[in-house]
Each structure stands twice: as structure tokens, then as C-alpha cells.
Amino acid sequence: MRIVSLNAWGGRLSEEMSAWLAHVQPDVLCLQEVVFAPGSPSAWLDYRDGDTVLPQRADVMRDVSRALPDHGVTFCPAACGNLFLGDRPVPSLWGVATFLHPDLMVVGQSQGFVHGAFSPDGFGPHPRSRTGHVVRVWHPDEGGVTVGHMHGLRDPKGKMDTPVRGEQARKFAAMVQSVQMPGDPVVVCGDFNVLPGSETFRVLARVAPYNLVTTGGFDGTRTSHYPKPERWADYMLVNGPLKDAPFTVVRDPEVSDHCPLVLETAW
């Protein structure tokens, strides 16, 4: 089973991302920063936040579904706000999505907010609402595995530990614990928006104590599209049955300003 975690960067490199996903064919894809603007008059829209203007794909889920046409998808929006086509506002949902190979049966799941609550009237000020999704999937030949991901909150001051980041880690850990069964291999991943020494990992150690990014000798998870010096954002944590499973941070090709994280499970 191949498990991939990726921040889609709002689909800014949608062609490259879709081609890579079609080649890799993950069994479980945990995708963060997913944009869905139903009925958009254009395939591309602009995200605006103060002086920041970023192009966004209007339907990241459709782009990925074309690359993985047989996969099922669960979209977990955190907020509904406006993107823009010129001066025209276009209502858009934003959140995380989980794509699953059709051979995998969902036998348990939890979806909820690790920070805040659903915002229907705009993205709001930072730190904005953030959601997580955990599934327990079953394969007839390989048994069950629990996989969860979240997109950790962004703080304009940086990636340092804060009380709300500690609370989001505790909420996420509780979601995983509510789904996993004794003996399950567990994978916990996503764009956590924290540094390697964060309290987040001490909290999540209760469900997945092995941090494959920091223990694997990787020097960060950002690509050349990210201009800032801090290179840490994305992580994949596992428990004992998966601590020696093949894992990599993909540097080439670049499909986002985040590197994909890829785990090959065997149990």
C-alpha cells in the first residue's frame, strides 16, 4: 500500500501534480490546501489576503480525480470564502481531501476541526479554522490500517509552539485514537506548520511515535518554489509496525511548494 501526503498549494502546479499522481498511483492520498469553487466561471482564480495575491485552481478535486479516476474522495472543508476573477468574487471552499483506492474499504473514520469551526462567511483572520480527517481502511489481503492527516494552523508570527497549536495536536490525536483498533499500523501526516522540536510530536507520540521526516536525514520538506529560509512544514509519523517501512521525501519532480511524502507499507 502506498500512502502519500501532499500540500497541493491550491493547485498552482496542477499539471505537474496531476501527472505525478497519475504515475505514482497512491492507494491513500492525503491532500491539504484543496480548493473547490463549484460553478466557477474560470479554471483559475486569485486568492487575496492583504498585499498577497496567489493564483488558485478553482477545482483541485476535479484535477486530482482526473489523475486518479477510480479513487473515492472525501472533502473536508474548513471555510467558505471568496476567491476572485478580476473584481468578481467567487465563493470557494477550502480544506483537506482524502483519496482512496477502490480496493480499500472504509471501516471507520473521524472528521472534525483541530482548530476553530467551519466558517461559512469568509476565511477570517489568522489563525484560521483547520480540519483533520482520519480513516481506518481495510484491504481483504492486508487487513486494516489507520491513516489520518491535518493541515495545521498558520500563525503570521511563525511556526513556534503556541497554546492553540498544542490544543490542535491533542484534538488530532484524539481523532486518531477514536478510529484506530488494537494492532493497527498507524500513519499520521500532513502540513503541520510547526518546527521539528514542536510539542506537537510529543502529543502525537501517543498514537505514532516515529517521525520519518526528522529521523530519516531529510533537510526539510519545501521545494524551490518556496522562497523563505525555513524549510520545515510537512511530516509523516508512524507507529511500530511501520517504523522501518520505505519512506521518502520527493524532491523531483516539483509539484507544489511542498514536497510529497511517500510511504510504502508492508505488514
PDB file of C-alpha atoms in Angstrom:
ATOM      1  CA  MET A   1       0.000   0.000   0.000  1.00  0.00           C
ATOM      2  CA  ARG A   2       1.376   3.405  -0.993  1.00  0.00           C
ATOM      3  CA  ILE A   3       0.405   6.365   1.206  1.00  0.00           C
ATOM      4  CA  VAL A   4       1.129   9.925   0.042  1.00  0.00           C
ATOM      5  CA  SER A   5       0.777  13.204   1.902  1.00  0.00           C
ATOM      6  CA  LEU A   6       0.942  16.465  -0.031  1.00  0.00           C
ATOM      7  CA  ASN A   7       0.004  20.107   0.375  1.00  0.00           C
ATOM      8  CA  ALA A   8      -1.484  20.905  -3.042  1.00  0.00           C
ATOM      9  CA  TRP A   9      -0.621  24.634  -2.791  1.00  0.00           C
ATOM     10  CA  GLY A  10      -4.059  25.489  -4.098  1.00  0.00           C
ATOM     11  CA  GLY A  11      -3.270  23.652  -7.333  1.00  0.00           C
ATOM     12  CA  ARG A  12      -0.746  26.218  -8.554  1.00  0.00           C
ATOM     13  CA  LEU A  13       1.252  23.438 -10.256  1.00  0.00           C
ATOM     14  CA  SER A  14      -1.830  21.427 -11.171  1.00  0.00           C
ATOM     15  CA  GLU A  15      -0.465  19.981 -14.418  1.00  0.00           C
ATOM     16  CA  GLU A  16       2.735  18.741 -12.779  1.00  0.00           C
ATOM     17  CA  MET A  17       0.880  17.481  -9.709  1.00  0.00           C
ATOM     18  CA  SER A  18      -1.715  15.582 -11.729  1.00  0.00           C
ATOM     19  CA  ALA A  19       0.911  13.961 -13.952  1.00  0.00           C
ATOM     20  CA  TRP A  20       2.944  12.838 -10.935  1.00  0.00           C
ATOM     21  CA  LEU A  21      -0.092  11.430  -9.119  1.00  0.00           C
ATOM     22  CA  ALA A  22      -1.196   9.546 -12.235  1.00  0.00           C
ATOM     23  CA  HIS A  23       2.270   7.978 -12.366  1.00  0.00           C
ATOM     24  CA  VAL A  24       2.606   7.202  -8.653  1.00  0.00           C
ATOM     25  CA  GLN A  25      -0.976   5.945  -8.160  1.00  0.00           C
ATOM     26  CA  PRO A  26      -1.176   6.234  -4.366  1.00  0.00           C
ATOM     27  CA  ASP A  27      -3.572   3.906  -2.585  1.00  0.00           C
ATOM     28  CA  VAL A  28      -4.208   6.625   0.012  1.00  0.00           C
ATOM     29  CA  LEU A  29      -3.674  10.288  -0.849  1.00  0.00           C
ATOM     30  CA  CYS A  30      -3.854  12.810   1.973  1.00  0.00           C
ATOM     31  CA  LEU A  31      -4.145  16.201   0.295  1.00  0.00           C
ATOM     32  CA  GLN A  32      -4.092  19.551   2.060  1.00  0.00           C
ATOM     33  CA  GLU A  33      -4.871  23.066   0.773  1.00  0.00           C
ATOM     34  CA  VAL A  34      -7.629  21.846  -1.533  1.00  0.00           C
ATOM     35  CA  VAL A  35      -9.759  24.459  -3.314  1.00  0.00           C
ATOM     36  CA  PHE A  36     -13.286  23.799  -4.574  1.00  0.00           C
ATOM     37  CA  ALA A  37     -15.223  26.630  -6.215  1.00  0.00           C
ATOM     38  CA  PRO A  38     -18.337  24.970  -7.695  1.00  0.00           C
ATOM     39  CA  GLY A  39     -19.648  26.759 -10.746  1.00  0.00           C
ATOM     40  CA  SER A  40     -16.554  28.930 -11.132  1.00  0.00           C
ATOM     41  CA  PRO A  41     -16.542  30.877 -14.414  1.00  0.00           C
ATOM     42  CA  SER A  42     -12.806  30.172 -14.779  1.00  0.00           C
ATOM     43  CA  ALA A  43     -10.376  27.337 -14.052  1.00  0.00           C
ATOM     44  CA  TRP A  44      -8.085  29.856 -12.356  1.00  0.00           C
ATOM     45  CA  LEU A  45      -8.948  32.353  -9.631  1.00  0.00           C
ATOM     46  CA  ASP A  46      -6.973  34.663  -7.331  1.00  0.00           C
ATOM     47  CA  TYR A  47      -6.627  34.373  -3.581  1.00  0.00           C
ATOM     48  CA  ARG A  48      -6.189  37.751  -1.890  1.00  0.00           C
ATOM     49  CA  ASP A  49      -5.023  38.391   1.639  1.00  0.00           C
ATOM     50  CA  GLY A  50      -3.826  41.951   2.160  1.00  0.00           C
ATOM     51  CA  ASP A  51      -0.946  42.506  -0.253  1.00  0.00           C
ATOM     52  CA  THR A  52      -0.719  38.784  -1.055  1.00  0.00           C
ATOM     53  CA  VAL A  53      -2.249  37.656  -4.354  1.00  0.00           C
ATOM     54  CA  LEU A  54      -1.913  33.985  -5.338  1.00  0.00           C
ATOM     55  CA  PRO A  55      -3.342  32.110  -8.331  1.00  0.00           C
ATOM     56  CA  GLN A  56      -5.521  29.138  -7.360  1.00  0.00           C
ATOM     57  CA  ARG A  57      -7.123  26.309  -9.307  1.00  0.00           C
ATOM     58  CA  ALA A  58     -10.896  26.551  -8.985  1.00  0.00           C
ATOM     59  CA  ASP A  59     -11.372  22.786  -8.614  1.00  0.00           C
ATOM     60  CA  VAL A  60      -8.358  20.923  -7.273  1.00  0.00           C
ATOM     61  CA  MET A  61     -10.505  17.865  -6.545  1.00  0.00           C
ATOM     62  CA  ARG A  62     -11.513  17.554 -10.187  1.00  0.00           C
ATOM     63  CA  ASP A  63      -7.892  17.877 -11.301  1.00  0.00           C
ATOM     64  CA  VAL A  64      -6.815  15.086  -8.957  1.00  0.00           C
ATOM     65  CA  SER A  65      -9.829  12.934  -9.782  1.00  0.00           C
ATOM     66  CA  ARG A  66      -8.832  13.006 -13.435  1.00  0.00           C
ATOM     67  CA  ALA A  67      -5.422  11.644 -12.445  1.00  0.00           C
ATOM     68  CA  LEU A  68      -6.967   9.055 -10.101  1.00  0.00           C
ATOM     69  CA  PRO A  69     -10.322   8.362 -11.799  1.00  0.00           C
ATOM     70  CA  ASP A  70     -11.261   5.265  -9.792  1.00  0.00           C
ATOM     71  CA  HIS A  71     -10.431   6.648  -6.356  1.00  0.00           C
ATOM     72  CA  GLY A  72     -13.119   7.725  -3.950  1.00  0.00           C
ATOM     73  CA  VAL A  73     -12.741  11.127  -2.334  1.00  0.00           C
ATOM     74  CA  THR A  74     -13.823  12.733   0.921  1.00  0.00           C
ATOM     75  CA  PHE A  75     -13.564  16.523   1.027  1.00  0.00           C
ATOM     76  CA  CYS A  76     -13.439  18.187   4.442  1.00  0.00           C
ATOM     77  CA  PRO A  77     -13.814  21.968   4.068  1.00  0.00           C
ATOM     78  CA  ALA A  78     -12.655  24.301   6.802  1.00  0.00           C
ATOM     79  CA  ALA A  79     -14.138  27.517   5.437  1.00  0.00           C
ATOM     80  CA  CYS A  80     -16.029  29.172   2.614  1.00  0.00           C
ATOM     81  CA  GLY A  81     -14.694  32.488   1.390  1.00  0.00           C
ATOM     82  CA  ASN A  82     -14.204  34.481  -1.771  1.00  0.00           C
ATOM     83  CA  LEU A  83     -11.588  33.983  -4.435  1.00  0.00           C
ATOM     84  CA  PHE A  84     -11.584  36.463  -7.292  1.00  0.00           C
ATOM     85  CA  LEU A  85     -11.799  36.587 -11.061  1.00  0.00           C
ATOM     86  CA  GLY A  86     -10.707  40.146 -11.641  1.00  0.00           C
ATOM     87  CA  ASP A  87     -13.030  42.176  -9.430  1.00  0.00           C
ATOM     88  CA  ARG A  88     -15.659  39.446  -9.330  1.00  0.00           C
ATOM     89  CA  PRO A  89     -15.846  37.463  -6.059  1.00  0.00           C
ATOM     90  CA  VAL A  90     -16.318  33.699  -6.453  1.00  0.00           C
ATOM     91  CA  PRO A  91     -17.443  31.726  -3.364  1.00  0.00           C
ATOM     92  CA  SER A  92     -14.943  28.940  -2.717  1.00  0.00           C
ATOM     93  CA  LEU A  93     -14.460  26.135  -0.213  1.00  0.00           C
ATOM     94  CA  TRP A  94     -11.034  25.338   1.188  1.00  0.00           C
ATOM     95  CA  GLY A  95      -9.832  22.365   3.230  1.00  0.00           C
ATOM     96  CA  VAL A  96      -8.354  18.858   3.073  1.00  0.00           C
ATOM     97  CA  ALA A  97      -9.295  15.822   0.969  1.00  0.00           C
ATOM     98  CA  THR A  98      -8.616  12.103   1.222  1.00  0.00           C
ATOM     99  CA  PHE A  99      -8.489   9.948  -1.910  1.00  0.00           C
ATOM    100  CA  LEU A 100      -8.763   6.147  -1.559  1.00  0.00           C
ATOM    101  CA  HIS A 101      -8.129   3.313  -3.999  1.00  0.00           C
ATOM    102  CA  PRO A 102     -11.352   1.383  -4.763  1.00  0.00           C
ATOM    103  CA  ASP A 103      -9.926  -1.842  -3.256  1.00  0.00           C
ATOM    104  CA  LEU A 104      -9.866  -0.168   0.163  1.00  0.00           C
ATOM    105  CA  MET A 105     -12.990  -0.304   2.318  1.00  0.00           C
ATOM    106  CA  VAL A 106     -13.581   2.413   4.906  1.00  0.00           C
ATOM    107  CA  VAL A 107     -14.466   0.651   8.154  1.00  0.00           C
ATOM    108  CA  GLY A 108     -14.110   3.660  10.452  1.00  0.00           C
ATOM    109  CA  GLN A 109     -13.482   7.381  10.209  1.00  0.00           C
ATOM    110  CA  SER A 110     -13.494  10.684  12.048  1.00  0.00           C
ATOM    111  CA  GLN A 111     -13.630  14.170  10.616  1.00  0.00           C
ATOM    112  CA  GLY A 112     -13.552  17.306  12.682  1.00  0.00           C
ATOM    113  CA  PHE A 113     -11.876  20.582  13.496  1.00  0.00           C
ATOM    114  CA  VAL A 114      -8.462  20.681  15.113  1.00  0.00           C
ATOM    115  CA  HIS A 115      -8.804  24.451  15.400  1.00  0.00           C
ATOM    116  CA  GLY A 116     -11.900  26.628  15.293  1.00  0.00           C
ATOM    117  CA  ALA A 117     -15.091  25.662  13.483  1.00  0.00           C
ATOM    118  CA  PHE A 118     -16.487  25.820   9.965  1.00  0.00           C
ATOM    119  CA  SER A 119     -16.545  29.397   8.698  1.00  0.00           C
ATOM    120  CA  PRO A 120     -19.331  29.885   6.103  1.00  0.00           C
ATOM    121  CA  ASP A 121     -18.920  33.650   5.703  1.00  0.00           C
ATOM    122  CA  GLY A 122     -15.257  34.141   4.834  1.00  0.00           C
ATOM    123  CA  PHE A 123     -11.826  32.709   5.568  1.00  0.00           C
ATOM    124  CA  GLY A 124     -11.444  35.028   8.554  1.00  0.00           C
ATOM    125  CA  PRO A 125      -8.338  36.332  10.346  1.00  0.00           C
ATOM    126  CA  HIS A 126      -5.347  34.139  11.162  1.00  0.00           C
ATOM    127  CA  PRO A 127      -5.142  31.661  12.763  1.00  0.00           C
ATOM    128  CA  ARG A 128      -7.986  30.324  10.649  1.00  0.00           C
ATOM    129  CA  SER A 129     -10.088  27.221  11.201  1.00  0.00           C
ATOM    130  CA  ARG A 130      -8.371  23.937  10.372  1.00  0.00           C
ATOM    131  CA  THR A 131      -9.761  20.458   9.878  1.00  0.00           C
ATOM    132  CA  GLY A 132      -8.488  16.885  10.041  1.00  0.00           C
ATOM    133  CA  HIS A 133      -9.636  13.558   8.641  1.00  0.00           C
ATOM    134  CA  VAL A 134      -8.855  10.035   9.879  1.00  0.00           C
ATOM    135  CA  VAL A 135      -9.854   6.797   8.149  1.00  0.00           C
ATOM    136  CA  ARG A 136      -9.471   3.151   9.047  1.00  0.00           C
ATOM    137  CA  VAL A 137      -9.289   1.255   5.779  1.00  0.00           C
ATOM    138  CA  TRP A 138      -9.405  -2.463   5.193  1.00  0.00           C
ATOM    139  CA  HIS A 139      -7.898  -4.499   2.388  1.00  0.00           C
ATOM    140  CA  PRO A 140      -9.050  -8.123   2.037  1.00  0.00           C
ATOM    141  CA  ASP A 141      -5.457  -9.388   1.752  1.00  0.00           C
ATOM    142  CA  GLU A 142      -3.638  -6.978   4.049  1.00  0.00           C
ATOM    143  CA  GLY A 143      -6.042  -6.132   6.852  1.00  0.00           C
ATOM    144  CA  GLY A 144      -6.597  -2.757   8.467  1.00  0.00           C
ATOM    145  CA  VAL A 145      -4.567   0.438   8.680  1.00  0.00           C
ATOM    146  CA  THR A 146      -5.438   3.800  10.239  1.00  0.00           C
ATOM    147  CA  VAL A 147      -4.395   6.932   8.329  1.00  0.00           C
ATOM    148  CA  GLY A 148      -5.017  10.497   9.482  1.00  0.00           C
ATOM    149  CA  HIS A 149      -3.985  13.912   8.227  1.00  0.00           C
ATOM    150  CA  MET A 150      -4.480  17.537   9.121  1.00  0.00           C
ATOM    151  CA  HIS A 151      -3.401  20.946   7.911  1.00  0.00           C
ATOM    152  CA  GLY A 152      -2.011  22.719  10.945  1.00  0.00           C
ATOM    153  CA  LEU A 153      -2.914  26.335  11.576  1.00  0.00           C
ATOM    154  CA  ARG A 154      -0.820  29.169  10.227  1.00  0.00           C
ATOM    155  CA  ASP A 155       0.399  31.877  12.592  1.00  0.00           C
ATOM    156  CA  PRO A 156       1.791  35.020  10.884  1.00  0.00           C
ATOM    157  CA  LYS A 157       4.377  35.229  13.695  1.00  0.00           C
ATOM    158  CA  GLY A 158       5.936  31.903  12.735  1.00  0.00           C
ATOM    159  CA  LYS A 159       5.958  28.163  13.392  1.00  0.00           C
ATOM    160  CA  MET A 160       6.741  28.318  17.106  1.00  0.00           C
ATOM    161  CA  ASP A 161       4.731  26.396  19.689  1.00  0.00           C
ATOM    162  CA  THR A 162       1.638  28.167  20.996  1.00  0.00           C
ATOM    163  CA  PRO A 163      -1.242  27.053  23.236  1.00  0.00           C
ATOM    164  CA  VAL A 164      -3.580  26.724  20.237  1.00  0.00           C
ATOM    165  CA  ARG A 165      -1.059  24.555  18.393  1.00  0.00           C
ATOM    166  CA  GLY A 166      -0.802  22.306  21.423  1.00  0.00           C
ATOM    167  CA  GLU A 167      -4.573  22.056  21.566  1.00  0.00           C
ATOM    168  CA  GLN A 168      -4.843  21.220  17.850  1.00  0.00           C
ATOM    169  CA  ALA A 169      -2.353  18.356  18.354  1.00  0.00           C
ATOM    170  CA  ARG A 170      -4.411  16.982  21.242  1.00  0.00           C
ATOM    171  CA  LYS A 171      -7.610  17.159  19.190  1.00  0.00           C
ATOM    172  CA  PHE A 172      -5.937  15.429  16.270  1.00  0.00           C
ATOM    173  CA  ALA A 173      -4.514  12.666  18.482  1.00  0.00           C
ATOM    174  CA  ALA A 174      -7.975  12.088  19.963  1.00  0.00           C
ATOM    175  CA  MET A 175      -9.449  11.757  16.467  1.00  0.00           C
ATOM    176  CA  VAL A 176      -6.881   9.083  15.597  1.00  0.00           C
ATOM    177  CA  GLN A 177      -7.485   7.226  18.852  1.00  0.00           C
ATOM    178  CA  SER A 178     -11.235   7.216  18.210  1.00  0.00           C
ATOM    179  CA  VAL A 179     -10.720   5.316  14.924  1.00  0.00           C
ATOM    180  CA  GLN A 180      -7.716   3.006  15.320  1.00  0.00           C
ATOM    181  CA  MET A 181      -8.073  -0.556  16.540  1.00  0.00           C
ATOM    182  CA  PRO A 182      -5.544  -2.518  18.625  1.00  0.00           C
ATOM    183  CA  GLY A 183      -2.696  -3.743  16.450  1.00  0.00           C
ATOM    184  CA  ASP A 184      -3.372  -1.346  13.586  1.00  0.00           C
ATOM    185  CA  PRO A 185      -0.473   0.152  11.676  1.00  0.00           C
ATOM    186  CA  VAL A 186      -0.986   3.915  12.093  1.00  0.00           C
ATOM    187  CA  VAL A 187       0.078   6.772   9.803  1.00  0.00           C
ATOM    188  CA  VAL A 188      -0.341  10.405  10.879  1.00  0.00           C
ATOM    189  CA  CYS A 189       0.679  13.035   8.358  1.00  0.00           C
ATOM    190  CA  GLY A 190       0.108  16.440   6.835  1.00  0.00           C
ATOM    191  CA  ASP A 191       1.343  20.001   6.709  1.00  0.00           C
ATOM    192  CA  PHE A 192       1.600  20.624  10.443  1.00  0.00           C
ATOM    193  CA  ASN A 193       3.155  24.119  10.114  1.00  0.00           C
ATOM    194  CA  VAL A 194       5.497  23.504  13.066  1.00  0.00           C
ATOM    195  CA  LEU A 195       9.234  23.039  13.618  1.00  0.00           C
ATOM    196  CA  PRO A 196      10.860  19.629  14.248  1.00  0.00           C
ATOM    197  CA  GLY A 197      11.144  20.158  18.017  1.00  0.00           C
ATOM    198  CA  SER A 198       7.477  21.062  18.465  1.00  0.00           C
ATOM    199  CA  GLU A 199       5.241  19.918  21.291  1.00  0.00           C
ATOM    200  CA  THR A 200       3.008  18.577  18.503  1.00  0.00           C
ATOM    201  CA  PHE A 201       5.213  15.497  18.170  1.00  0.00           C
ATOM    202  CA  ARG A 202       5.255  14.785  21.892  1.00  0.00           C
ATOM    203  CA  VAL A 203       1.451  14.815  21.838  1.00  0.00           C
ATOM    204  CA  LEU A 204       1.132  12.690  18.695  1.00  0.00           C
ATOM    205  CA  ALA A 205       3.672  10.175  20.022  1.00  0.00           C
ATOM    206  CA  ARG A 206       0.806   8.531  21.893  1.00  0.00           C
ATOM    207  CA  VAL A 207      -0.502   7.246  18.525  1.00  0.00           C
ATOM    208  CA  ALA A 208       2.525   7.481  16.185  1.00  0.00           C
ATOM    209  CA  PRO A 209       5.897   7.911  17.930  1.00  0.00           C
ATOM    210  CA  TYR A 210       8.217   7.596  14.911  1.00  0.00           C
ATOM    211  CA  ASN A 211       8.808  10.770  12.887  1.00  0.00           C
ATOM    212  CA  LEU A 212      10.005   9.561   9.487  1.00  0.00           C
ATOM    213  CA  VAL A 213      10.958  13.031   8.246  1.00  0.00           C
ATOM    214  CA  THR A 214      13.208  14.087  11.109  1.00  0.00           C
ATOM    215  CA  THR A 215      14.765  10.651  11.697  1.00  0.00           C
ATOM    216  CA  GLY A 216      15.324   9.948   8.010  1.00  0.00           C
ATOM    217  CA  GLY A 217      18.029  12.553   7.471  1.00  0.00           C
ATOM    218  CA  PHE A 218      15.909  14.821   5.303  1.00  0.00           C
ATOM    219  CA  ASP A 219      16.732  18.538   5.335  1.00  0.00           C
ATOM    220  CA  GLY A 220      13.200  19.881   5.111  1.00  0.00           C
ATOM    221  CA  THR A 221      10.074  19.457   3.035  1.00  0.00           C
ATOM    222  CA  ARG A 222       9.963  22.584   0.889  1.00  0.00           C
ATOM    223  CA  THR A 223      10.745  22.953  -2.826  1.00  0.00           C
ATOM    224  CA  SER A 224      12.452  25.722  -4.792  1.00  0.00           C
ATOM    225  CA  HIS A 225       9.047  27.403  -5.192  1.00  0.00           C
ATOM    226  CA  TYR A 226       9.135  28.366  -1.504  1.00  0.00           C
ATOM    227  CA  PRO A 227      11.340  31.481  -1.095  1.00  0.00           C
ATOM    228  CA  LYS A 228      11.648  31.645   2.692  1.00  0.00           C
ATOM    229  CA  PRO A 229      14.612  30.117   4.560  1.00  0.00           C
ATOM    230  CA  GLU A 230      12.555  27.894   6.900  1.00  0.00           C
ATOM    231  CA  ARG A 231      12.245  24.514   5.149  1.00  0.00           C
ATOM    232  CA  TRP A 232      10.096  22.526   7.622  1.00  0.00           C
ATOM    233  CA  ALA A 233       6.325  22.088   7.367  1.00  0.00           C
ATOM    234  CA  ASP A 234       5.257  18.554   6.409  1.00  0.00           C
ATOM    235  CA  TYR A 235       5.604  15.381   8.460  1.00  0.00           C
ATOM    236  CA  MET A 236       4.700  11.712   8.454  1.00  0.00           C
ATOM    237  CA  LEU A 237       4.580   9.831  11.753  1.00  0.00           C
ATOM    238  CA  VAL A 238       4.016   6.091  12.204  1.00  0.00           C
ATOM    239  CA  ASN A 239       3.774   3.502  14.947  1.00  0.00           C
ATOM    240  CA  GLY A 240       5.819   0.339  15.452  1.00  0.00           C
ATOM    241  CA  PRO A 241       4.539  -1.835  12.584  1.00  0.00           C
ATOM    242  CA  LEU A 242       5.639   0.799  10.047  1.00  0.00           C
ATOM    243  CA  LYS A 243       8.769   2.304  11.598  1.00  0.00           C
ATOM    244  CA  ASP A 244      11.057   0.527   9.096  1.00  0.00           C
ATOM    245  CA  ALA A 245       8.793   0.851   6.042  1.00  0.00           C
ATOM    246  CA  PRO A 246      10.333   2.502   2.948  1.00  0.00           C
ATOM    247  CA  PHE A 247       9.784   6.258   3.085  1.00  0.00           C
ATOM    248  CA  THR A 248      10.966   9.232   1.087  1.00  0.00           C
ATOM    249  CA  VAL A 249      10.555  12.985   0.705  1.00  0.00           C
ATOM    250  CA  VAL A 250      10.200  13.553  -3.050  1.00  0.00           C
ATOM    251  CA  ARG A 251      12.418  16.331  -4.435  1.00  0.00           C
ATOM    252  CA  ASP A 252      11.921  15.696  -8.144  1.00  0.00           C
ATOM    253  CA  PRO A 253       9.572  16.438  -9.772  1.00  0.00           C
ATOM    254  CA  GLU A 254       8.375  19.559  -8.004  1.00  0.00           C
ATOM    255  CA  VAL A 255       4.567  19.514  -7.876  1.00  0.00           C
ATOM    256  CA  SER A 256       3.958  22.181  -5.203  1.00  0.00           C
ATOM    257  CA  ASP A 257       5.921  24.449  -2.925  1.00  0.00           C
ATOM    258  CA  HIS A 258       5.777  21.418  -0.586  1.00  0.00           C
ATOM    259  CA  CYS A 259       7.473  18.081  -1.229  1.00  0.00           C
ATOM    260  CA  PRO A 260       5.285  14.971  -1.363  1.00  0.00           C
ATOM    261  CA  LEU A 261       5.844  12.437   1.411  1.00  0.00           C
ATOM    262  CA  VAL A 262       5.622   8.800   0.252  1.00  0.00           C
ATOM    263  CA  LEU A 263       5.367   5.695   2.441  1.00  0.00           C
ATOM    264  CA  GLU A 264       5.317   2.112   1.151  1.00  0.00           C
ATOM    265  CA  THR A 265       3.636  -0.075   3.759  1.00  0.00           C
ATOM    266  CA  ALA A 266       4.081  -3.805   4.280  1.00  0.00           C
ATOM    267  CA  TRP A 267       2.703  -5.720   7.242  1.00  0.00           C
TER     268      TRP A 267
END
